[in-house]
Short mmCIF file of C-alpha atoms in Angstrom, two decimals:
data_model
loop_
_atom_site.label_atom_id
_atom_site.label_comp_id
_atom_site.label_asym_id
_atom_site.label_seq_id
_atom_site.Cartn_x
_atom_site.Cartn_y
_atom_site.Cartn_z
CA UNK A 7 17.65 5.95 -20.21
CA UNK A 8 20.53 8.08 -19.38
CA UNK A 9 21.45 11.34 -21.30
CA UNK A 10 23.20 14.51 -20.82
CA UNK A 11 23.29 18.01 -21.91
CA UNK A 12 25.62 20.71 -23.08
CA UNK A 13 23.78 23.64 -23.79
CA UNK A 14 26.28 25.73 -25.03
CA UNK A 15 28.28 25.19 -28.37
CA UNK A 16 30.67 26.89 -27.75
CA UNK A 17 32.11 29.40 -25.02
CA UNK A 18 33.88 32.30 -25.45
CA UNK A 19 36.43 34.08 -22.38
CA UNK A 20 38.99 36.84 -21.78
CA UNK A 21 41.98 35.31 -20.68
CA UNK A 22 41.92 36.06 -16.26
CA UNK A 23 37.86 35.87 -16.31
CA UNK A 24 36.15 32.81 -14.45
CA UNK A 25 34.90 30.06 -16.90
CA UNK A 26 32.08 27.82 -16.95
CA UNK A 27 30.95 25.37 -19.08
CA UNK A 28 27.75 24.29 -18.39
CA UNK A 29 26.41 20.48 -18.13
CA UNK A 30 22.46 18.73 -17.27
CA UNK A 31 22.04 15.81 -17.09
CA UNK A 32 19.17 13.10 -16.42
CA UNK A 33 19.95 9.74 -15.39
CA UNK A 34 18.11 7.27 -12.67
CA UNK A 35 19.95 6.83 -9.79
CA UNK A 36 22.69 8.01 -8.31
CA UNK A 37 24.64 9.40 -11.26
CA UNK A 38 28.59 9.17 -11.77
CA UNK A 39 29.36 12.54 -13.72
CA UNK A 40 32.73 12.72 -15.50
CA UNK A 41 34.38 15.90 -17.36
CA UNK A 42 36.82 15.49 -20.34
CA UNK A 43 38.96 17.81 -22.32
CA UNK A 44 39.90 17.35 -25.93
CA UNK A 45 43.12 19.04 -27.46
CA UNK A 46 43.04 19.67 -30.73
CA UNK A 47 44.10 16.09 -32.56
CA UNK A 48 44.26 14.57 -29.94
CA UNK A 49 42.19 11.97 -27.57
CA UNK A 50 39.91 12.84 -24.74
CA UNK A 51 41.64 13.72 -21.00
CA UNK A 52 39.84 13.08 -17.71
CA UNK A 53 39.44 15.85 -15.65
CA UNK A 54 37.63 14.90 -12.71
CA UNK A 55 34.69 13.08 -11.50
CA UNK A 56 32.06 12.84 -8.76
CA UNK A 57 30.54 10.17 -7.43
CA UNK A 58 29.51 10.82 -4.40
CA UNK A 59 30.51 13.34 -1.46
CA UNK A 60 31.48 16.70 -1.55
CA UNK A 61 29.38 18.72 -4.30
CA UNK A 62 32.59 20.94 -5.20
CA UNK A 63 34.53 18.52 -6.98
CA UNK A 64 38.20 19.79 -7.78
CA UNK A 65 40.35 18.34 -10.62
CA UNK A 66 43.36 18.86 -13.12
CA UNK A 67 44.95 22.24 -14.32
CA UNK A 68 42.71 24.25 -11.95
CA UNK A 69 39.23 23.07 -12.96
CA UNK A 70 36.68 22.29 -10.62
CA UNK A 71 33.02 21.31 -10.69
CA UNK A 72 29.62 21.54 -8.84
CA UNK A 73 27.37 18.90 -8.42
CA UNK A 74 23.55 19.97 -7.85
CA UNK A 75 20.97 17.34 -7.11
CA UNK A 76 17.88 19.35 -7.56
CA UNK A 77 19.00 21.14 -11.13
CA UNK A 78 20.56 17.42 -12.39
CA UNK A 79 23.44 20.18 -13.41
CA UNK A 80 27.19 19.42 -13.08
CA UNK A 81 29.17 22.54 -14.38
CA UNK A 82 32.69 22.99 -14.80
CA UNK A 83 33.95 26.04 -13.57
CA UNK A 84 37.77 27.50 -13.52
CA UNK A 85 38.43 31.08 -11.24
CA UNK A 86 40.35 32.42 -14.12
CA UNK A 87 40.59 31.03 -17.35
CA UNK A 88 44.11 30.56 -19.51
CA UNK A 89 44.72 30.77 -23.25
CA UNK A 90 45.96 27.29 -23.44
CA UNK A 91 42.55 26.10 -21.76
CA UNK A 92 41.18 26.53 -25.18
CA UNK A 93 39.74 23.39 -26.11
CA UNK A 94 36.49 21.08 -26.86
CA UNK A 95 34.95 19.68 -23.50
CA UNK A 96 33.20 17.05 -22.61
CA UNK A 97 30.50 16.28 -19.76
CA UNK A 98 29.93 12.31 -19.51
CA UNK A 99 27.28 10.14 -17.05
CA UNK A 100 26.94 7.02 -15.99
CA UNK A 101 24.10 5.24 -14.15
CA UNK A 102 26.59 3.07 -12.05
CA UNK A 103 29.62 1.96 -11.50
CA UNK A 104 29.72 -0.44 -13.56
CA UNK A 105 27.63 1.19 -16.45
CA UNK A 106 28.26 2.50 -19.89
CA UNK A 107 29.78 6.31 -20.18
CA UNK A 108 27.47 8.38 -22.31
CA UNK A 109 29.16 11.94 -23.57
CA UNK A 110 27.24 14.80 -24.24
CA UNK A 111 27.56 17.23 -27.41
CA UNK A 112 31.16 19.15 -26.56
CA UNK A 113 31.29 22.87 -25.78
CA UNK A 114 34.03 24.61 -27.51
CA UNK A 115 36.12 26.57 -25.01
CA UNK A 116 37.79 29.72 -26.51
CA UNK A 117 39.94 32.32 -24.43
CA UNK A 118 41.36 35.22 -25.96
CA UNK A 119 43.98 37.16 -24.35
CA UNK B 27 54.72 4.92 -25.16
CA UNK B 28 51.12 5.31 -24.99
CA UNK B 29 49.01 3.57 -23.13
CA UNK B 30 45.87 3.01 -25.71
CA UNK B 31 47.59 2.87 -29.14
CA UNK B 32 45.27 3.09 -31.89
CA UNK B 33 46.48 2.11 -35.58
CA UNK B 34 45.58 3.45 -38.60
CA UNK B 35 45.50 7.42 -37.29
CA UNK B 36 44.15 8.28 -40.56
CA UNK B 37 42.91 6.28 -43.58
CA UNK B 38 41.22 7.12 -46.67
CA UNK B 39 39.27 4.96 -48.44
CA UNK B 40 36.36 4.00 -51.02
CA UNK B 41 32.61 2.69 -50.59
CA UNK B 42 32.47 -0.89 -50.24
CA UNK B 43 35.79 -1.75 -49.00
CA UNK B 44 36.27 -3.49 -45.51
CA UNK B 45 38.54 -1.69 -43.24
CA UNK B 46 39.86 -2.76 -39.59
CA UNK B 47 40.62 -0.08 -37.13
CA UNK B 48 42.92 -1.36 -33.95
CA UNK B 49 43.32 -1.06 -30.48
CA UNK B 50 46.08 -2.07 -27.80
CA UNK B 51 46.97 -1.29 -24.54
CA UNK B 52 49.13 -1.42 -21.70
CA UNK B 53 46.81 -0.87 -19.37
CA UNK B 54 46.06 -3.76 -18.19
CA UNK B 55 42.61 -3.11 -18.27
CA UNK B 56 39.68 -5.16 -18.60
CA UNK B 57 37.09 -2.88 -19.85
CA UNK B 58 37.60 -1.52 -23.64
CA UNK B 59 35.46 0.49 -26.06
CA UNK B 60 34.80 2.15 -29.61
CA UNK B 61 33.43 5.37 -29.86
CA UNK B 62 32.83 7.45 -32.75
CA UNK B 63 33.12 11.59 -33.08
CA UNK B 64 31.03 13.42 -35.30
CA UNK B 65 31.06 17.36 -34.81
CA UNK B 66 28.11 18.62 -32.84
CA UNK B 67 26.93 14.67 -31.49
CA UNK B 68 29.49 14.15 -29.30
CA UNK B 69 30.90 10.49 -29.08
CA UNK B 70 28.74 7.60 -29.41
CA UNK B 71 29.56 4.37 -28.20
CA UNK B 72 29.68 1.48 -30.92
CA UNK B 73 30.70 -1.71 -29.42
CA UNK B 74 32.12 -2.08 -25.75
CA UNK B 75 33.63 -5.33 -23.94
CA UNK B 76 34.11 -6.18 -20.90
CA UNK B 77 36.56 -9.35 -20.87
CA UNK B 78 37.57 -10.96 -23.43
CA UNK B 79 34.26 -13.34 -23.96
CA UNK B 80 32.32 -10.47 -22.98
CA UNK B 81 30.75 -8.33 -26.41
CA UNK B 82 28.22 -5.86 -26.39
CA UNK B 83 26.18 -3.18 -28.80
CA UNK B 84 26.31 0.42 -28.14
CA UNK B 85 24.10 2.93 -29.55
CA UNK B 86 25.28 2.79 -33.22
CA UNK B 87 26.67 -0.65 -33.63
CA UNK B 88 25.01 -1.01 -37.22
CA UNK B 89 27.57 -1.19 -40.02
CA UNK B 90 30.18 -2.39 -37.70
CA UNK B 91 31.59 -5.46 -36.22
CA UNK B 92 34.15 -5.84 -33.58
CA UNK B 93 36.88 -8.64 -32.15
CA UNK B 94 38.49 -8.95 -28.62
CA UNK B 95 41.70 -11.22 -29.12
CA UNK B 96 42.76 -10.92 -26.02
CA UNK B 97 42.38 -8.77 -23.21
CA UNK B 98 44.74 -6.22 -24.73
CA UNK B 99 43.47 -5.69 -28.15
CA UNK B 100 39.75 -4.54 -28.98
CA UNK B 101 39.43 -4.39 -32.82
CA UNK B 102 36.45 -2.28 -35.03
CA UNK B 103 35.64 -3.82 -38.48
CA UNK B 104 33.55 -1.98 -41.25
CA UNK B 105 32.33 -4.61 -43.60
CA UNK B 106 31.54 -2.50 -46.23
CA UNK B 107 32.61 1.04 -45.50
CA UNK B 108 30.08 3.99 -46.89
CA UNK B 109 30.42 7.92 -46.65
CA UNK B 110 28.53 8.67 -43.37
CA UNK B 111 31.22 6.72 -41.99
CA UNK B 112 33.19 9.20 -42.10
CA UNK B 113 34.37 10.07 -38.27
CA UNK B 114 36.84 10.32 -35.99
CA UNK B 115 37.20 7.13 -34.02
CA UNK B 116 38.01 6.47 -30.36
CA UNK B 117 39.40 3.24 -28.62
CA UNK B 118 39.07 3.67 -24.82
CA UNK B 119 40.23 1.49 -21.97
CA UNK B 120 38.51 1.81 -18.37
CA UNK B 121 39.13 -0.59 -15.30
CA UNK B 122 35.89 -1.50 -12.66
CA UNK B 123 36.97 0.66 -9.90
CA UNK B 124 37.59 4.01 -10.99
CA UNK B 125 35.34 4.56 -14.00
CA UNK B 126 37.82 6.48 -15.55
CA UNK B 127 38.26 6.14 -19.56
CA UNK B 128 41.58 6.46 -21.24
CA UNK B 129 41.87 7.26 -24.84
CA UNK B 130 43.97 6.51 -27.94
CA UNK B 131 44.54 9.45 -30.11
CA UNK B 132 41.81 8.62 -32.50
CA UNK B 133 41.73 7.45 -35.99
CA UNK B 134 40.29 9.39 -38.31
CA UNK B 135 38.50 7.95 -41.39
CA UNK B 136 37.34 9.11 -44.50
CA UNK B 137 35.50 7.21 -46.65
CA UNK B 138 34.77 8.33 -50.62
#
């Protein structure tokens, strides 16, 4: 079975600090990892997605993410974090192309000025 | 106009009574889904489909029911609605290739 992991509820930044928001996941296979942002009433986002090449995996509105075989870890990482990244985001796997996307838990992005 | 357009965006209603959530898009995907947010469990998938003959059970399909009419609209049924129901609901469109989802804005329902 596939599953994945948010261990952090919620993250807290000063505005111009890096960010990460940390994802594991455990899949078999070659996973497809996925990371989606949630504004405040409103639906998920995609942000970006690996599948297979290079490990540093850039995406929308400056994020970028690291794929590491051996820790089954796909963080989301931003060089310096914005006020209006403040949001709830999502990690997501799948076990193939054609499989079912399951979401972790959320982790709560907050960055104060 | 969006692309995934999800109708009611809020309801309220009592134990017992059947209530249909909708889905359309513009898309023109083939691949649609319901999900369901609860604070602190993520979304869990409910039903997914992936043509219009094609119907299948996701992790917490008990309680609900769904309907593809056609390759546009994916629709969720609760038969008899009761309170840990209450969530925020997702309708999400996806084609083969990219594996990219693309969500409505959610309905949320409450039920009393």
């Amino acid at each position: 079975a596939q599953s994945v992991a948010q261990p952090e509820d919620q993250v807290n930044v000063a505005e111009g600090n890096p960010l990460t928001v940390k994802c594991t996941y455990s899949v078999s296979g070659n996973p497809y990892l996925f990371w989606y942002v949630q504004y405040p009433n409103r639906g998920l986002q995609f942000l970006l997605k690996y599948i297979t090449g290079d490990n540093l995996v850039k995406g929308s509105y400056g994020f970028e993410a690291e794929f590491n075989k051996s820790q089954t870890s796909f963080h989301l990482k931003k060089p310096s974090a914005l006020v209006s990244d403040s949001a709830l985001y999502f990690c997501a796997v799948r076990r193939n192309q054609g499989g079912k996307l399951i979401f972790g838990q959320g982790t709560e992005l907050s960055v104060k000025p | 106009d969006a692309d995934v357009t999800q109708t009611p965006r809020n309801r309220i209603t009592k134990t017992g009574k059947r209530i249909m959530l909708e889905c359309s898009q513009t898309k023109g995907h083939d691949r649609m889904y319901w999900y369901r947010q609860d604070p602190g469990l993520g979304l869990r998938l409910i039903y997914y489909s992936f043509d219009v003959k094609d119907i299948n059970k996701g992790e917490i399909s008990d309680g609900y029911s769904v309907s593809r009419q056609a390759q546009a609209k994916f629709s969720l049924s609760l038969e008899s609605a009761i309170p840990n129901q209450t969530a925020l609901y997702f309708c999400a469109t996806s084609d083969l290739w990219s594996g990219e989802l693309f969500f409505g804005e959610g309905s949320r329902l409450t039920v009393l």
